[in-house]
Short mmCIF file of C-alpha atoms and ligand atoms in Angstrom, two decimals:
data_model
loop_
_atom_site.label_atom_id
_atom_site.label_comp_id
_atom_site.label_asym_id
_atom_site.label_seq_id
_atom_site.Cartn_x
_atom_site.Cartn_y
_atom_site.Cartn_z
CA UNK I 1 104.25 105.39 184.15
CA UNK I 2 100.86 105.95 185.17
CA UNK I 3 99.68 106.80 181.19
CA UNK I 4 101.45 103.61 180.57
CA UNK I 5 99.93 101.62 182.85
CA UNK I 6 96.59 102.49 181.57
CA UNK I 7 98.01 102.05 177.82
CA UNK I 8 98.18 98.34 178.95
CA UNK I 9 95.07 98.24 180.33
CA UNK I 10 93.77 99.86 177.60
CA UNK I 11 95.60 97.05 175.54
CA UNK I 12 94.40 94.03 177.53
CA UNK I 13 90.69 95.11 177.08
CA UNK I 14 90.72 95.68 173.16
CA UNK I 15 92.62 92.47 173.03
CA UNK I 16 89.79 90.45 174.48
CA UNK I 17 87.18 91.95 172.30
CA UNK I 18 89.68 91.13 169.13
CA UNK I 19 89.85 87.40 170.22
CA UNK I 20 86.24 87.24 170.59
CA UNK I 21 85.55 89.03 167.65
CA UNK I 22 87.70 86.57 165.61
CA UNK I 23 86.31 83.56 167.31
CA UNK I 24 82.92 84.34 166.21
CA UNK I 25 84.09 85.43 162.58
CA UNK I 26 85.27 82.00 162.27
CA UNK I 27 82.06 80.25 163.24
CA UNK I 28 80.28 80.02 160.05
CA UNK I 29 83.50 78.91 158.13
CA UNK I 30 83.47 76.10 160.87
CA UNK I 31 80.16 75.55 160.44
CA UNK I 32 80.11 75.00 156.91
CA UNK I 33 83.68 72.92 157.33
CA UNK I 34 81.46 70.52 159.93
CA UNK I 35 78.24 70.56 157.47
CA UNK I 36 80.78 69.22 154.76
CA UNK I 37 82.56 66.79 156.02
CA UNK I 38 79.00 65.52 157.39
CA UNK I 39 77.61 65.78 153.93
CA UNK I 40 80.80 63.67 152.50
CA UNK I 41 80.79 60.85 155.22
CA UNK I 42 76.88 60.99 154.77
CA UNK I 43 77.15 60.40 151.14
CA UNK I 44 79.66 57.55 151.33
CA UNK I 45 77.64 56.02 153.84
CA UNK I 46 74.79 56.04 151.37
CA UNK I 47 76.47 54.82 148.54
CA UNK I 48 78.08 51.83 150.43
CA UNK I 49 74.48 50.83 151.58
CA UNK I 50 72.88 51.11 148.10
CA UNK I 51 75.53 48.66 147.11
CA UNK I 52 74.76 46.49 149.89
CA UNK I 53 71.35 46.11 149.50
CA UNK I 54 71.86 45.53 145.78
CA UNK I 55 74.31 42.61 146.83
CA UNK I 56 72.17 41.47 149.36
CA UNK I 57 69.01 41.03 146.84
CA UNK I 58 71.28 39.91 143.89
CA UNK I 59 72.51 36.54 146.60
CA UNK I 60 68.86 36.45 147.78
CA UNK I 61 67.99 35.73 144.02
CA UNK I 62 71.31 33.27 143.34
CA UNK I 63 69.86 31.58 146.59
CA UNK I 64 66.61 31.55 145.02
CA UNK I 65 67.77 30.06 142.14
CA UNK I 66 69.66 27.59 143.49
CA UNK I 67 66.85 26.14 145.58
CA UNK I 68 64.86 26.14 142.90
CA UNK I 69 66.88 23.89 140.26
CA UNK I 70 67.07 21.50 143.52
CA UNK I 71 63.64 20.64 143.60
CA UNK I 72 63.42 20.60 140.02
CA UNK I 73 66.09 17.57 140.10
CA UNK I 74 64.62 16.00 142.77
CA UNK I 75 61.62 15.95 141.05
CA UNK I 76 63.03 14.55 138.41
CA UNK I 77 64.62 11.96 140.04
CA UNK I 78 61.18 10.73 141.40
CA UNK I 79 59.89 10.61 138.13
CA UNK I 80 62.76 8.63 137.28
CA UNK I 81 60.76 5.29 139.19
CA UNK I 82 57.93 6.05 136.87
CA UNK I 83 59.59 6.16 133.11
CA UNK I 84 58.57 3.14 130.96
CA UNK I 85 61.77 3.23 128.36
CA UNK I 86 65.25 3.38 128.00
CA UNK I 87 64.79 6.40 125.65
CA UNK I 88 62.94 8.31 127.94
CA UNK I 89 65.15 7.59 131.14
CA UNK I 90 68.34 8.57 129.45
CA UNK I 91 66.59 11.86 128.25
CA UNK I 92 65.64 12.49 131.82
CA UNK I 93 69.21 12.17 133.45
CA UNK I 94 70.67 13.98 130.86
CA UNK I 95 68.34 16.73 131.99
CA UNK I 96 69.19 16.25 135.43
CA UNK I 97 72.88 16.12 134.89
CA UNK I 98 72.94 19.56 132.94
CA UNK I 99 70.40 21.02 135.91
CA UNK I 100 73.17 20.04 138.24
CA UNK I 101 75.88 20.90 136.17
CA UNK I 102 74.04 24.38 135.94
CA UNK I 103 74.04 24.85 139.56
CA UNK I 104 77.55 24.01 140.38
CA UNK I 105 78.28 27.19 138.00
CA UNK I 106 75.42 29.26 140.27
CA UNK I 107 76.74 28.07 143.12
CA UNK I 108 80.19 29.24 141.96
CA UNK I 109 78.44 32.83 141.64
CA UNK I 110 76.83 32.74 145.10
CA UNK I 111 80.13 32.21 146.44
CA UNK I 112 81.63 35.10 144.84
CA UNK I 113 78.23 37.13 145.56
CA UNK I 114 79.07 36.36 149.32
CA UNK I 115 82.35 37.40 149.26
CA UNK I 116 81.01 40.45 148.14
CA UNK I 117 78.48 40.68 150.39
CA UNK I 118 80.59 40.38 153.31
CA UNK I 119 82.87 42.84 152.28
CA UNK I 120 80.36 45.30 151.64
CA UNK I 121 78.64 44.72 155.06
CA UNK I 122 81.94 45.56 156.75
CA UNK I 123 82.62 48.27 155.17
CA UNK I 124 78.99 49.86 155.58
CA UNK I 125 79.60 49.04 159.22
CA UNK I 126 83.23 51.28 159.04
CA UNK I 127 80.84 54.21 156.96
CA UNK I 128 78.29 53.84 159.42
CA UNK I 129 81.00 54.47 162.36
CA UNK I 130 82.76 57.26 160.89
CA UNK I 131 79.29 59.27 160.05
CA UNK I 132 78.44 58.48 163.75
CA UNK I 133 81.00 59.97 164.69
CA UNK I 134 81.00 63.26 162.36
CA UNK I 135 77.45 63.76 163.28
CA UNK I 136 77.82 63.22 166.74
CA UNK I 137 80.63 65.78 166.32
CA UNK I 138 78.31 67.91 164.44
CA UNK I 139 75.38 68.28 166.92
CA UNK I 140 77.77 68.74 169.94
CA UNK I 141 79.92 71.47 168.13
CA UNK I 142 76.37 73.28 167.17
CA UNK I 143 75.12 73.24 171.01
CA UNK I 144 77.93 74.58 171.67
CA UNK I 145 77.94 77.05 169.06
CA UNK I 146 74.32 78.30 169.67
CA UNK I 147 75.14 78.37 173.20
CA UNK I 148 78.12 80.65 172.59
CA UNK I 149 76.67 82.41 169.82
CA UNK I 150 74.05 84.03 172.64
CA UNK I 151 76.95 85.57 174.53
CA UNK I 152 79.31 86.94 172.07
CA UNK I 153 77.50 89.78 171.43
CA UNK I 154 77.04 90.36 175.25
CA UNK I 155 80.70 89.96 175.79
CA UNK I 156 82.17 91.92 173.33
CA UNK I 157 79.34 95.29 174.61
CA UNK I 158 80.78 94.69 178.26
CA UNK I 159 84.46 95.11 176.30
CA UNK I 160 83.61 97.69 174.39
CA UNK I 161 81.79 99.39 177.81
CA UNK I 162 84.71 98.72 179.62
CA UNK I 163 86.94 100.11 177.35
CA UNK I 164 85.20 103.37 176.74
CA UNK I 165 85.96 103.60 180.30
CA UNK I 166 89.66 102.95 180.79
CA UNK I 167 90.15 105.19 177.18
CA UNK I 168 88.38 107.79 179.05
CA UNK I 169 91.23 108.59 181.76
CA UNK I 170 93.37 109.17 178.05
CA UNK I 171 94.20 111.97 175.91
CA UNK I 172 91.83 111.06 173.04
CA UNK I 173 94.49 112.34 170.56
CA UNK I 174 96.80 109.47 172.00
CA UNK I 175 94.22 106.46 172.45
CA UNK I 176 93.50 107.44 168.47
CA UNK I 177 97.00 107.32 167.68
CA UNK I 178 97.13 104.25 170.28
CA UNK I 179 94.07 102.52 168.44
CA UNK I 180 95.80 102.73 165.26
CA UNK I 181 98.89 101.32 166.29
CA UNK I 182 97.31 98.21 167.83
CA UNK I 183 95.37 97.58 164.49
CA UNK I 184 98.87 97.88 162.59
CA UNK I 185 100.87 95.87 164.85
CA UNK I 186 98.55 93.47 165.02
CA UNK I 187 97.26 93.86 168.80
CA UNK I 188 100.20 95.07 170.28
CA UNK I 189 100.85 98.37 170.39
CA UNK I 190 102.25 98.89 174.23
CA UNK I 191 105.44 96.76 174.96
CA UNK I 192 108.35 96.85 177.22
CA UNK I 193 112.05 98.14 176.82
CA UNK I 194 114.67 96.01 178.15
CA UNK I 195 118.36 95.86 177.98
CA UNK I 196 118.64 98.66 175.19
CA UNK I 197 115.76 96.98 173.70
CA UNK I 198 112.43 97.10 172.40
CA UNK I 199 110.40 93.61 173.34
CA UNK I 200 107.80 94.16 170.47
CA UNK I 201 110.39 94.59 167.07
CA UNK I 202 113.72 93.38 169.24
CA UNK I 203 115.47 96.51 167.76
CA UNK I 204 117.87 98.06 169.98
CA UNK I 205 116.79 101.79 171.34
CA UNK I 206 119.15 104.26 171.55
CA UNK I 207 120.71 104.90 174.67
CA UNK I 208 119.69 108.14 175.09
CA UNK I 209 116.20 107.39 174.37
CA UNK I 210 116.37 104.14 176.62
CA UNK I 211 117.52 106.90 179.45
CA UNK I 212 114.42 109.16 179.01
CA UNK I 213 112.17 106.30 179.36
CA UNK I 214 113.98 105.61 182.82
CA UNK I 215 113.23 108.95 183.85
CA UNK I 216 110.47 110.84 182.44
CA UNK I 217 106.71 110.01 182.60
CA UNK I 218 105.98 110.62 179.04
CA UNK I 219 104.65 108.60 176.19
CA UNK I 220 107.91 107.63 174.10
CA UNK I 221 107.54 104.92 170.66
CA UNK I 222 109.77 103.02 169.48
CA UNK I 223 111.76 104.43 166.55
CA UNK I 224 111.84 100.83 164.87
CA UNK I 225 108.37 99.89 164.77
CA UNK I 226 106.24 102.90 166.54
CA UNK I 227 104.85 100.80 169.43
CA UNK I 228 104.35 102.06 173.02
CA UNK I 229 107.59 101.32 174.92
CA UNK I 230 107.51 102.02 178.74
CA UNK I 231 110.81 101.06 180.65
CA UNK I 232 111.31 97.63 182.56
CA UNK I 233 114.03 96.53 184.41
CA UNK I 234 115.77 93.07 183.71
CA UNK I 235 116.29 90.85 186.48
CA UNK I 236 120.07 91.82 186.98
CA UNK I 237 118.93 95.57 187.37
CA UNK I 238 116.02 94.67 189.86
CA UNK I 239 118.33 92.71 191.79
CA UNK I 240 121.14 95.67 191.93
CA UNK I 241 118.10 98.09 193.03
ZN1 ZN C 1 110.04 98.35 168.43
#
């Protein structure tokens, strides 16, 4: 058991530097997932203020307007007092009746414009929230990152340090045949045998083989899948012991 139990040891440490390894391969797809979504929330957020603002100047205008034909009729109306004939007079309301009539149609617009308006102000408020949030997201996730980032590299040396030095107490001919099981089997290459079978393929060993692994202190693999399998008792056996 003793080889064994530095197999697993052995196992433990490359699996550390593995998960590191892949956390910090992953970090610039994140990155660039984080950037883009920024970038997308950003760009909406533009695009719903450039419509704003043009709705916003387009009812400061209407409002313009509309203020402006009011005067002009009550202008009129003043010089109303002032006309000398009938000709002229009916001339002048005419005017002022078409001026009005004029800005009942404007003021029609404005009220559409404002309905507008309001619309786009709430949902500029919603784009502004949502690239708030992103960006907050953003600049958090990239402290963190650039924190991280710093000991990765560190990390993963005091692994690979650490695992020079358990692979050291090995046969080098079996932690090379151990290395390139773990790569195959995807990071676990040392597993248990229980009940008459193997815990890493859930094949059934062999009886005989099962036996051996009871008794000797010897590297066996499973037949099945070529793992590491060192014997462990289930919980009925333990108890009978
Ligand atoms: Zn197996």
């Amino acid at each position: 058991m003793e080889q064994v139990k530095i197999l697993i040891d052995l196992q433990e440490v490359m699996g550390q530097a593995r998960r590191l390894d892949e956390e910090k391969q992953k970090i610039p797809f994140e990155v660039a997932d984080l950037k883009s979504l920024f970038e997308e929330r950003e760009a909406s957020f533009l695009a719903t203020e450039q419509e704003f603002e043009t709705l916003k100047q387009q009812r400061r205008e209407k409002e313009r307007e509309i203020e402006e034909e009011r005067d002009k009729v009550e202008r009129a109306k003043a010089k109303l007092m002032s006309i000398k004939t009938n000709k002229e007079y009916y001339a002048m309301l005419k005017e002022i009746e078409g001026t009005r009539r004029t800005n009942v149609a404007r003021e029609e617009e404005l009220l559409s414009l404002l309905a507008r308006y309001e619309d786009a102000e709430k949902r500029l408020a919603e784009r502004k929230a949502d690239l708030d949030e992103v960006s907050g997201k953003y600049r958090e996730r990239m402290v963190d990152i650039d924190a991280r980032m710093g000991s990765f590299d560190d990390d993963i040396g005091k692994l690979d340090a650490r695992r020079r030095q358990v692979a050291n107490k090995l046969d080098p001919s079996l932690v090379r045949r151990f290395e390139m099981i773990f790569e195959r089997r995807d990071g676990l290459a040392v597993v248990a045998a229980r009940d008459y079978s193997c815990t890493g393929c859930h094949m059934n060993i062999a009886p005989q083989l099962f036996n051996l692994l009871q008794r000797e202190d010897r590297i066996h693999t499973c037949p099945n899948c070529n793992r590491v399998v060192y014997y462990e008792a289930t919980e009925i056996e333990a108890a009978g012991e």
